[in-house]
Structures are given as C-alpha cells and as structure tokens.
PDB file of C-alpha atoms in Angstrom:
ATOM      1  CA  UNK A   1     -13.534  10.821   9.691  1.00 55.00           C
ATOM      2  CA  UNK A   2     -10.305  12.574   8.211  1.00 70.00           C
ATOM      3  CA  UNK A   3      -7.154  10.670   7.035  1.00 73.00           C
ATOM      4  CA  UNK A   4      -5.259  13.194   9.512  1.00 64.00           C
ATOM      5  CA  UNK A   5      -7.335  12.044  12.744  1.00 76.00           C
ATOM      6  CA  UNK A   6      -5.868   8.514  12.642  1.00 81.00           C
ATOM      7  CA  UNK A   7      -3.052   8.435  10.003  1.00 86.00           C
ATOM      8  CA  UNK A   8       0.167   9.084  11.919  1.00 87.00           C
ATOM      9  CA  UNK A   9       3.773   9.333  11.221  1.00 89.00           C
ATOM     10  CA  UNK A  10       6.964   9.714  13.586  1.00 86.00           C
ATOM     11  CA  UNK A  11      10.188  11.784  12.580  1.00 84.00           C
ATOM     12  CA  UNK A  12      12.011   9.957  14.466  1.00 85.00           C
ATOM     13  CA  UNK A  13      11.417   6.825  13.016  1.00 86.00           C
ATOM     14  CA  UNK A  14      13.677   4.911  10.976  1.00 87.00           C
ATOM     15  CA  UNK A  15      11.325   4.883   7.604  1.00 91.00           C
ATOM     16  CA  UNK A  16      11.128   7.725   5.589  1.00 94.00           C
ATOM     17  CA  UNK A  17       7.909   9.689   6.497  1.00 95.00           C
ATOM     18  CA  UNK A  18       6.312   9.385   2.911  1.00 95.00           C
ATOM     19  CA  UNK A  19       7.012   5.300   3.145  1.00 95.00           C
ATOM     20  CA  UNK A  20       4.835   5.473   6.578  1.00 95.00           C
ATOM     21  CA  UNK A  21       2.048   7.268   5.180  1.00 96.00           C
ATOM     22  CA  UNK A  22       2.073   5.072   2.146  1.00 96.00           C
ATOM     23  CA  UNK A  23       1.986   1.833   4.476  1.00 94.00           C
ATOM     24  CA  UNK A  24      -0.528   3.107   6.483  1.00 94.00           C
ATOM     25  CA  UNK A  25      -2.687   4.047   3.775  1.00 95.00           C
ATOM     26  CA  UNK A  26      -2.346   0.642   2.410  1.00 92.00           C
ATOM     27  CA  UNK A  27      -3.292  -1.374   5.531  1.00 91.00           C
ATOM     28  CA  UNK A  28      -6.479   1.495   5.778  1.00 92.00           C
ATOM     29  CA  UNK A  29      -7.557  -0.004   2.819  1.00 90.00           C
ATOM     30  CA  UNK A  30      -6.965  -3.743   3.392  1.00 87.00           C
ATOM     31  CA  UNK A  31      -8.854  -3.441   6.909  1.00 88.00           C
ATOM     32  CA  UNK A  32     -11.504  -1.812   5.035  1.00 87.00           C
ATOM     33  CA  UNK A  33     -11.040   1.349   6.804  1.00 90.00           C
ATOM     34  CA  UNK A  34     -10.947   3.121   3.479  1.00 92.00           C
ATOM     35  CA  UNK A  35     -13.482   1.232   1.200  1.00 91.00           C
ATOM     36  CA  UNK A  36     -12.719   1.159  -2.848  1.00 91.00           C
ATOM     37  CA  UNK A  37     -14.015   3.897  -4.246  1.00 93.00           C
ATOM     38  CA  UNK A  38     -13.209   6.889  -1.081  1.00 94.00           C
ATOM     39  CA  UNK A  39     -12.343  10.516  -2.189  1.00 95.00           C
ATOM     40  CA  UNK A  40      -8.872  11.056  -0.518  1.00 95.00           C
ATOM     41  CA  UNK A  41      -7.324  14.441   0.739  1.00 95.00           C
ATOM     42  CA  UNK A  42      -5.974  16.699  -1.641  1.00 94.00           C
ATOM     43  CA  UNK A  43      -2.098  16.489  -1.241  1.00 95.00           C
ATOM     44  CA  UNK A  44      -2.332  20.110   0.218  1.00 95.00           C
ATOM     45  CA  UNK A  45      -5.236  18.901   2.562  1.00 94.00           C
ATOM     46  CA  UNK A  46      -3.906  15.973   4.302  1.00 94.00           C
ATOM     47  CA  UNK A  47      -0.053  17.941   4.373  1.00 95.00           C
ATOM     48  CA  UNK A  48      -1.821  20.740   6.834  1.00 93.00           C
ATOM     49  CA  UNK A  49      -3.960  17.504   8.660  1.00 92.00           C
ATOM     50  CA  UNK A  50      -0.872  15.999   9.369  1.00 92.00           C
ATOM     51  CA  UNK A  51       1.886  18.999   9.213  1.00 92.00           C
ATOM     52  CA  UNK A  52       3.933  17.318   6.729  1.00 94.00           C
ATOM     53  CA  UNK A  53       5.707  19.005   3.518  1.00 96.00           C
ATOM     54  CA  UNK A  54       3.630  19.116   0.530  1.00 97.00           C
ATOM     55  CA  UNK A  55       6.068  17.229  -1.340  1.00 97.00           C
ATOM     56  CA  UNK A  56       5.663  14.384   0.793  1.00 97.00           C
ATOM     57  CA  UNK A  57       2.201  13.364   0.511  1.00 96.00           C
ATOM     58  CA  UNK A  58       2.611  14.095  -3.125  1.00 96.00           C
ATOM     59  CA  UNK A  59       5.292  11.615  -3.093  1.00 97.00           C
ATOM     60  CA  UNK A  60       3.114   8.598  -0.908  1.00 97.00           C
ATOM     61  CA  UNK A  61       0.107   9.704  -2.966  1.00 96.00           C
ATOM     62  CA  UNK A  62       2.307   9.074  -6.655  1.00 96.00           C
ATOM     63  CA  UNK A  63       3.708   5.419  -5.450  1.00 96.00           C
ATOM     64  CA  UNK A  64       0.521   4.501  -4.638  1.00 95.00           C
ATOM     65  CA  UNK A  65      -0.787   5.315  -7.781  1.00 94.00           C
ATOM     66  CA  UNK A  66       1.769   3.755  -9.654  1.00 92.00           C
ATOM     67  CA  UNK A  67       0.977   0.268  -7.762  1.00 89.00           C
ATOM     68  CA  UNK A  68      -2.532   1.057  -8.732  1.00 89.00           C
ATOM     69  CA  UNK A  69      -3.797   1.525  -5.226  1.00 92.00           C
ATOM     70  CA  UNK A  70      -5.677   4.477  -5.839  1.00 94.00           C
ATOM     71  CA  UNK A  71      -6.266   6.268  -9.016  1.00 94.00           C
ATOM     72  CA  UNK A  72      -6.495  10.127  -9.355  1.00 92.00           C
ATOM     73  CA  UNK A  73      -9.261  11.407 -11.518  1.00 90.00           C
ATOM     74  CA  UNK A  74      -7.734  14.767 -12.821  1.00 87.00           C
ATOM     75  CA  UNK A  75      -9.794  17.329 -11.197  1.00 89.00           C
ATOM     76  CA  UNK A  76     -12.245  15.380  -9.140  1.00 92.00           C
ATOM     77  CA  UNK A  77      -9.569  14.323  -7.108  1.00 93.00           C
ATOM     78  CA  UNK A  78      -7.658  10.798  -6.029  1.00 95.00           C
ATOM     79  CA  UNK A  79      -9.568   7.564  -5.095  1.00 95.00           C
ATOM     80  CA  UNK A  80      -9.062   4.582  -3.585  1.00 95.00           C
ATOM     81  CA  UNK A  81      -9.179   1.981  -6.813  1.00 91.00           C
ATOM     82  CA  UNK A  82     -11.688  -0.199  -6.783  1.00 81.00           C
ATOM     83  CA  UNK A  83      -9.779  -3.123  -7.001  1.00 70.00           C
ATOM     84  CA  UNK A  84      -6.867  -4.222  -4.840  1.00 64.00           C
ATOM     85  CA  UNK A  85      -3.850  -5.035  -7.140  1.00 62.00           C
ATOM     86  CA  UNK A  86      -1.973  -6.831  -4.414  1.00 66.00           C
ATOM     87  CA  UNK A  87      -4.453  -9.679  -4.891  1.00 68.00           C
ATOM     88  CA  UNK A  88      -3.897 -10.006  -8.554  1.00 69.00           C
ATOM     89  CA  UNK A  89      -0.077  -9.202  -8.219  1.00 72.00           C
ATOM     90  CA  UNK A  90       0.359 -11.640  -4.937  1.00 77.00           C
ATOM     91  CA  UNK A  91      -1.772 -14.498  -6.760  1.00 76.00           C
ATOM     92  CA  UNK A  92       0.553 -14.463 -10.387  1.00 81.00           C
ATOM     93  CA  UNK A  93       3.907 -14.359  -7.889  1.00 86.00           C
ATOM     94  CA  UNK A  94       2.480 -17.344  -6.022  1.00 88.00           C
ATOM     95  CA  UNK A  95       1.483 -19.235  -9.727  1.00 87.00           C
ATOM     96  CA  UNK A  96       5.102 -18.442 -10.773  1.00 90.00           C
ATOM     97  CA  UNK A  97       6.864 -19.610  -7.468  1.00 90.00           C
ATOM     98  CA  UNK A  98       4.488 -22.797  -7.964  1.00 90.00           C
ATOM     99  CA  UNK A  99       5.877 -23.395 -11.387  1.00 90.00           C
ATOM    100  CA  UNK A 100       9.576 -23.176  -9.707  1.00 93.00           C
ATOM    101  CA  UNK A 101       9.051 -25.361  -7.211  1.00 92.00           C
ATOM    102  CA  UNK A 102       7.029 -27.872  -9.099  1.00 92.00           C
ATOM    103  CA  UNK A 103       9.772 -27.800 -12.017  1.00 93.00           C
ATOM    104  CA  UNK A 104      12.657 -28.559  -9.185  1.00 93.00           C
ATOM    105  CA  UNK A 105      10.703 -31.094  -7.663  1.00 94.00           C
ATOM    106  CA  UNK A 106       9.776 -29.818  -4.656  1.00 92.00           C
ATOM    107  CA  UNK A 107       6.280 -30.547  -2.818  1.00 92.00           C
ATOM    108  CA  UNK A 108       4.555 -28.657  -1.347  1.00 92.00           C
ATOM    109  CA  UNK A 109       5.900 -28.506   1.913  1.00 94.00           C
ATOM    110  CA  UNK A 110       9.316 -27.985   0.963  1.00 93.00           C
ATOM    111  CA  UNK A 111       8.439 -25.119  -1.146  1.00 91.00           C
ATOM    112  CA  UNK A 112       6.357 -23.574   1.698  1.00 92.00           C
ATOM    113  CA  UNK A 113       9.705 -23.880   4.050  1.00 93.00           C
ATOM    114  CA  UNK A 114      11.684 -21.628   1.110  1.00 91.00           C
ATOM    115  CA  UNK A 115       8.921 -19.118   1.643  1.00 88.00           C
ATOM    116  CA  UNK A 116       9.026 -18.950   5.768  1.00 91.00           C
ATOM    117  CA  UNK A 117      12.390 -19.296   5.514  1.00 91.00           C
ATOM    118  CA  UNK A 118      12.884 -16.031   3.290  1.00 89.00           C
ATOM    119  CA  UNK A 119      10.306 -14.463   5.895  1.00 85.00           C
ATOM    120  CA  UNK A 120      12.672 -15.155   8.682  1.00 87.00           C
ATOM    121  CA  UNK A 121      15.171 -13.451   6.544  1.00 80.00           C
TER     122      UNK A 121
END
C-alpha cells in the first residue's frame, strides 16, 4: 500500500501541512503500520501521491530525520530507522524527572499529578 492512499492532510487545518504529514508518519510507525526498516517515497513521489509542494515533504521528511525516525541512505533512498528514538528519548526524560521529584521529596504520586497536571495544560 502507498503512503498517499492513507496519509492525509487538510489545508484548512490549523497545523502546518508538513507538521501533519510528519505526525502522521510518526503514529504509522508506532501502530506498526510502517515496520522499521520500510523504503519510503521519494520526496517527489509522495508530493504527486498527495499533491503537496515538493518542499514540503522534503521538509516532514528532514525533521524526521533529525529526530532519528527514519534515516536516508544516500541513493537507496529514506527508511524507517530501525529503532524508535522516542523510547530511548521518553525513558532518559522520565529518569531525569524521577531524579527531580525524588530530590524535592515528592512520591510518587505527587510527581505523577505534576505530569497530568502539565497534560491538562
């Protein structure tokens, strides 16, 4: 199946069309509708699938590669990484809010209300 027969993105929405293609692309590959390792579109490719400006998909493809999402492999084309680097990034944020919390005292129910709390926010 191609990126451009589910991925979809409104104009008139109020996030910036590269930002829903990025998000969407992420939560493909946290559902495990795009497994580690999947070839992706060329930029030019999923811009004609989807009728979107070149720029961006170039733009959605280059911030996910910075968060190491997917990797591009010069010629051979972009991937999705084989690792998901929200796990490593989500588990040393919650280590470091543990620290916080443990060093003001806080157990661990009042440092789990800080967290809905800021959710709520």
């Amino acid at each position: 199946m191609e990126l451009g027969e589910w991925l979809r993105v409104d104009g008139q929405a109020g996030r910036p069309l590269f930002d829903q293609l990025r998000n969407q692309i992420i939560e493909a590959i946290r559902v495990g509708t795009l497994a580690p390792g999947t070839r992706l579109p060329t930029v030019r490719e999923l811009a004609g699938q989807l009728g979107l400006a070149v720029n961006t998909v170039a733009r959605a493809y280059r911030e996910l590669e910075a968060a190491g999402i997917v990797e591009t492999r010069g010629r051979f084309g972009t991937f999705v990484a084989r690792a998901d680097p929200s796990d490593t990034a989500m588990a040393d944020a919650a280590r470091a809010y543990l620290d916080v919390a443990r060093g003001l005292g806080l157990g661990k129910t009042e440092a789990v209300r800080y967290l809905e709390a800021a959710y709520d926010d």
